[in-house]
mmCIF file of C-alpha atoms in Angstrom:
data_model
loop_
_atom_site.group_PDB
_atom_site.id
_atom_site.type_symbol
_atom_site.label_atom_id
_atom_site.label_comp_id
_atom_site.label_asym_id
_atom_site.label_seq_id
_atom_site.Cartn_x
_atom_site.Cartn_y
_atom_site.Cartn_z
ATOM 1 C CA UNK A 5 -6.813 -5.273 -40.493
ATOM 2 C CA UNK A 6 -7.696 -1.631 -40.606
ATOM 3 C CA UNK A 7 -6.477 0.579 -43.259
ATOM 4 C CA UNK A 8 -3.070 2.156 -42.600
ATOM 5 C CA UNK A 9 -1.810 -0.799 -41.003
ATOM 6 C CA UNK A 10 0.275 -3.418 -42.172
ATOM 7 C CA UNK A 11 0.209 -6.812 -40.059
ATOM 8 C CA UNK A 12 2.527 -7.292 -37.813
ATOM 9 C CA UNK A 13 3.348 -10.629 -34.879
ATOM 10 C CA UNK A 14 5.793 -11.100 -32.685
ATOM 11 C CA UNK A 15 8.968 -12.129 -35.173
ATOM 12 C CA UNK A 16 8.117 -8.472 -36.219
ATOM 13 C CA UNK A 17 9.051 -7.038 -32.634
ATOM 14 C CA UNK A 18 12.552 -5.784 -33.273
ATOM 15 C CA UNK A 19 11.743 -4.274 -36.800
ATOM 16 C CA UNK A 20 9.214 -1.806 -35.045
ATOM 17 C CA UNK A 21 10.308 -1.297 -31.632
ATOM 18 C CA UNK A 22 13.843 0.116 -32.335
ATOM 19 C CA UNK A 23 14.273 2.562 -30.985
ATOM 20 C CA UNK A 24 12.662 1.864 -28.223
ATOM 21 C CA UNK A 25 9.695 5.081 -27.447
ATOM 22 C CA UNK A 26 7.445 4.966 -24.441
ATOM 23 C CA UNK A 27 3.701 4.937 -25.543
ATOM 24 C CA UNK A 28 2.304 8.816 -25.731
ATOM 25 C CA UNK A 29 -1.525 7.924 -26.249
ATOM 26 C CA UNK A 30 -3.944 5.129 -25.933
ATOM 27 C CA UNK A 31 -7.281 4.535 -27.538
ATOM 28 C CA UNK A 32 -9.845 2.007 -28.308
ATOM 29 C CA UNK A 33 -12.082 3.619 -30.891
ATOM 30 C CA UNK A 34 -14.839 0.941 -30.465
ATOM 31 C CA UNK A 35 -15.603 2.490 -26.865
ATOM 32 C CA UNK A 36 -14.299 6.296 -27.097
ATOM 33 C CA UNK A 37 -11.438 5.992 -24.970
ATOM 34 C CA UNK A 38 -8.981 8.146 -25.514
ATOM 35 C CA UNK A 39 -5.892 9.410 -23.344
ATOM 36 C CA UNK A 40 -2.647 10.433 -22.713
ATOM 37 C CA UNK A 41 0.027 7.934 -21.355
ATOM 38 C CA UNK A 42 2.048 9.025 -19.113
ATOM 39 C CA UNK A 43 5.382 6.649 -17.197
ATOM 40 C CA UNK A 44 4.370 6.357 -13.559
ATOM 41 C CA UNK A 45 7.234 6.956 -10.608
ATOM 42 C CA UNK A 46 7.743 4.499 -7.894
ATOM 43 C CA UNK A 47 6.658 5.672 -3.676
ATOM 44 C CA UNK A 48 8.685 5.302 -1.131
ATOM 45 C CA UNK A 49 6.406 5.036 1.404
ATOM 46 C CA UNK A 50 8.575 4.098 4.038
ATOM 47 C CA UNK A 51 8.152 0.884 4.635
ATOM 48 C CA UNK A 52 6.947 0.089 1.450
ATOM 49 C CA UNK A 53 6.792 1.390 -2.270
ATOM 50 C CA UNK A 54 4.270 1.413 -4.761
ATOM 51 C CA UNK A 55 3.744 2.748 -7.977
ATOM 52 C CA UNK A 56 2.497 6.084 -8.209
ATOM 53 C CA UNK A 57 -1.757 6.743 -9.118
ATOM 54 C CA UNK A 58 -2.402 8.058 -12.612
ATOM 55 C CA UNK A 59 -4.087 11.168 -12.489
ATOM 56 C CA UNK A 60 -6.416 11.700 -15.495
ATOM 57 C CA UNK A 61 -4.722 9.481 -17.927
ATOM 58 C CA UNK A 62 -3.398 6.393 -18.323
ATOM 59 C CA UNK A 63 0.013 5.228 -16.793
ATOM 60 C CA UNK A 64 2.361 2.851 -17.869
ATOM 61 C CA UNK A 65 4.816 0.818 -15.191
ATOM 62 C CA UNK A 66 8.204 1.657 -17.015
ATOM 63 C CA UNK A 67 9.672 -1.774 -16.777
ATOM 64 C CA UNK A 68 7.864 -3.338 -18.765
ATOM 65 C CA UNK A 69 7.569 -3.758 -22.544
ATOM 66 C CA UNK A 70 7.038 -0.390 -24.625
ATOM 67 C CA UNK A 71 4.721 -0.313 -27.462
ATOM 68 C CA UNK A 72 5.527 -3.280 -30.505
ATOM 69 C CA UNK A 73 8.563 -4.275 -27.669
ATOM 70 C CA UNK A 74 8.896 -8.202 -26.974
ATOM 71 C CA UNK A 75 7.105 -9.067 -23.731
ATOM 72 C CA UNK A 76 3.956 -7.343 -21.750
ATOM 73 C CA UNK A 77 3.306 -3.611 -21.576
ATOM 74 C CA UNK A 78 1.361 -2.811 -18.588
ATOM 75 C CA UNK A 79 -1.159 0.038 -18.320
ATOM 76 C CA UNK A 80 -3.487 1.167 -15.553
ATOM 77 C CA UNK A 81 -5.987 3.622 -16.051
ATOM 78 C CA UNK A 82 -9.638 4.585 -13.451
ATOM 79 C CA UNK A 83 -12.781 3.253 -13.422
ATOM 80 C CA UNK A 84 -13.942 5.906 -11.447
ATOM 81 C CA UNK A 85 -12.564 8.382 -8.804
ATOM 82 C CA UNK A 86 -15.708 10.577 -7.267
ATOM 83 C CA UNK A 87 -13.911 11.235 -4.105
ATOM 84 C CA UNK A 88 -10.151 12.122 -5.163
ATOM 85 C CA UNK A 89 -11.157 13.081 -8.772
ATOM 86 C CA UNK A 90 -8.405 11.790 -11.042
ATOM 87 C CA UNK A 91 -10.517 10.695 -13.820
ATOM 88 C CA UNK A 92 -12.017 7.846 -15.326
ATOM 89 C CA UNK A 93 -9.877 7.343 -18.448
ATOM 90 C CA UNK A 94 -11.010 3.467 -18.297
ATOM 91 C CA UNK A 95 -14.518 3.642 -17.250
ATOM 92 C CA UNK A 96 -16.049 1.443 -20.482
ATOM 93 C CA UNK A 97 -13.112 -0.946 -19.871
ATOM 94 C CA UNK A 98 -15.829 -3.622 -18.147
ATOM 95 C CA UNK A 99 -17.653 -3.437 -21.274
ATOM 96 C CA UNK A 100 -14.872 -5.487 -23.181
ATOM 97 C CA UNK A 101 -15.827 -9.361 -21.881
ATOM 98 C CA UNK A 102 -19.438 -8.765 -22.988
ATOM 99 C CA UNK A 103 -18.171 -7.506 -26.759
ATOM 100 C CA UNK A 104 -15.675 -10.250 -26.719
ATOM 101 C CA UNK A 105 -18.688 -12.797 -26.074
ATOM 102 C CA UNK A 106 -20.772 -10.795 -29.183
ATOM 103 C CA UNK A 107 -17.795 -11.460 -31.195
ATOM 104 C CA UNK A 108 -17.409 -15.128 -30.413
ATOM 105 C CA UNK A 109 -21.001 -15.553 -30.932
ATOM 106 C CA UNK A 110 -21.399 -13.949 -34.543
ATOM 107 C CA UNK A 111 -17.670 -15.333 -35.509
ATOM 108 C CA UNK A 112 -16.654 -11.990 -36.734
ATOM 109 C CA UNK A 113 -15.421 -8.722 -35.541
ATOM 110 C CA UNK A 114 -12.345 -7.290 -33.401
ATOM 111 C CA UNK A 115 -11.610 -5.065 -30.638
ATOM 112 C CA UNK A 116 -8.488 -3.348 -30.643
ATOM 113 C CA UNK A 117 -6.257 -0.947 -28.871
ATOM 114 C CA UNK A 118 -3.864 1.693 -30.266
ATOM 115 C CA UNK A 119 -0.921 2.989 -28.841
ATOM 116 C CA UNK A 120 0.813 6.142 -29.894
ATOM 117 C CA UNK A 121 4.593 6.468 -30.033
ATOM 118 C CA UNK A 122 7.016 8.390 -31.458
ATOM 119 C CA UNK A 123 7.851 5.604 -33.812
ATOM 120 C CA UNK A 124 4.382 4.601 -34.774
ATOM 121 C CA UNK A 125 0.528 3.745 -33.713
ATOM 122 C CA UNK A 126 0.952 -0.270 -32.539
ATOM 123 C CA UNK A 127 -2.427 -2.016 -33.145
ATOM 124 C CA UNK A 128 -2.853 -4.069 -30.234
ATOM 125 C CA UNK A 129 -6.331 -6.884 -30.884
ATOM 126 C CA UNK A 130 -8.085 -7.829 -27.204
ATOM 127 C CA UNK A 131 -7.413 -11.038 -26.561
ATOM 128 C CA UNK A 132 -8.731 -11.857 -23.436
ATOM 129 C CA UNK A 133 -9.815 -10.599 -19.707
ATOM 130 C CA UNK A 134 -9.475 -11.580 -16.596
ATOM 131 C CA UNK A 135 -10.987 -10.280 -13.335
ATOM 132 C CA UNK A 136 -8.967 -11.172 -10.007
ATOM 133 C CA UNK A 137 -8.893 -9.775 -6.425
ATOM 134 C CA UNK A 138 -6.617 -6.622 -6.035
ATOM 135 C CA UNK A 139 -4.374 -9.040 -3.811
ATOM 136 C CA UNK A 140 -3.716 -11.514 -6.143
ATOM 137 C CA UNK A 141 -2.865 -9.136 -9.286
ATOM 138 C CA UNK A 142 1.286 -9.603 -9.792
ATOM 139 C CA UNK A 143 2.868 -8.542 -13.377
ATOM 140 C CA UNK A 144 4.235 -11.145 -15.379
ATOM 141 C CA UNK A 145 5.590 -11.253 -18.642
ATOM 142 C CA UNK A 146 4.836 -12.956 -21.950
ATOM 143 C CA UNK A 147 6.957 -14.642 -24.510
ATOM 144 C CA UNK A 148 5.126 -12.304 -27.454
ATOM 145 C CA UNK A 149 4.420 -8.516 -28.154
ATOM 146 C CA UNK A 150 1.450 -8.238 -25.530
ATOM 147 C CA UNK A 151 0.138 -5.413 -23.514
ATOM 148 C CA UNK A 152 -2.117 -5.971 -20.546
ATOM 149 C CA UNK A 153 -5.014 -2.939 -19.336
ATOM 150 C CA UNK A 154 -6.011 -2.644 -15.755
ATOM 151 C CA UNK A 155 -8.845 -0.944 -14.147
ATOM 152 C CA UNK A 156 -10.584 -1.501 -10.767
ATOM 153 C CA UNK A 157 -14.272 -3.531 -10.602
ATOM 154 C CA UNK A 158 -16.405 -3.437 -9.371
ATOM 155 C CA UNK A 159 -18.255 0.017 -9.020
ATOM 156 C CA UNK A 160 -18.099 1.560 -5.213
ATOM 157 C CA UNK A 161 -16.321 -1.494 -4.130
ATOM 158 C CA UNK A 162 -13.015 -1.603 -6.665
ATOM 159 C CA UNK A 163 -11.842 -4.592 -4.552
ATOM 160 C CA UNK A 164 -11.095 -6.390 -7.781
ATOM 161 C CA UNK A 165 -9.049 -5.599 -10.536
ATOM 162 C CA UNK A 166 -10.095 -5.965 -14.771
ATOM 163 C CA UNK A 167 -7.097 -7.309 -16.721
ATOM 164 C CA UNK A 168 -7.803 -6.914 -20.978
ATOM 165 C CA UNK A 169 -4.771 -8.436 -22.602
ATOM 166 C CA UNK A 170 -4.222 -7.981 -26.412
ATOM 167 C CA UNK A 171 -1.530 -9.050 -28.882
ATOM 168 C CA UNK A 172 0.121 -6.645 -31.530
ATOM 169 C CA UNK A 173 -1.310 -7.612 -34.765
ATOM 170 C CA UNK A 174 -0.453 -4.401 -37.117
ATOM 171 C CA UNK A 175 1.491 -1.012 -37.317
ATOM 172 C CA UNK A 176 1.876 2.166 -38.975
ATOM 173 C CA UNK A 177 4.579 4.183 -39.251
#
């Protein structure tokens, strides 16, 4: 656990999320990100709607789970965006499944996430990833105090999507 934190699980979830404060920042030190979150709007766009495309920083889907909340916060951030130019807040996101792997292989070590409220920093530990087809992504929930990062993969193509999940495991208030 780093210093400043005190652990925390998902029996702690109503202790630290009240009130409930949408996340203001992201980071993961281990890889220099570092960005603003901001809620994202739903399109109408006619005959469909979609959620709206972060510009520059990372956006959160509003229905879901805020930071230490009970369930799975959902954040999408760029890879890349040469042609329309609204950053690449996640562009080192891909390098998380090969760190994971270093980790697993030395049997030490942690990645982790932290998200900035008004309440708190939530310290979030990558779990897991998961690469699908941008088709088959849906959002689902989670019985814990999860949050789930997603970027498009691969590079010039982005027909895929990168999902990092991570569970809270600490806060500081």
């Amino acid at each position: 656990m780093p210093d400043g934190f005190e652990a925390a699980s998902a029996d702690d979830y109503r202790r630290f999320a009240e009130p409930k404060t949408a996340a203001m920042k992201l980071s993961i030190p281990s890889l220099g990100i570092e960005s603003a979150v901001t809620e994202l709007s739903i399109l109408d766009l006619g005959d469909s709607r979609e959620y709206e495309t972060p510009d520059n920083i990372i956006g959160h889907i509003p229905e879901t789970a805020d930071p230490g909340e009970l369930g799975n916060g959902w954040f999408f951030g760029h890879l890349e965006s040469p042609l329309r130019g609204e950053g690449s807040v996640f562009r080192r996101l891909p390098e998380i499944p090969m760190l994971l792997r270093h980790f697993a292989e030395i049997g030490e070590g942690a990645l982790y996430v932290l998200l900035e409220s008004a309440t708190g920093i939530y310290l979030y530990e990558v779990v897991a990833t998961n690469v699908m087809h941008a088709s088959d992504l849906r959002l689902y929930d989670t019985d814990g105090v999860y949050i789930t990062l997603v970027t498009c993969v691969p590079r010039l193509d982005y027909s895929h999507r990168l999902l990092v999940t991570a569970k809270l495991v600490g806060v500081s208030t």
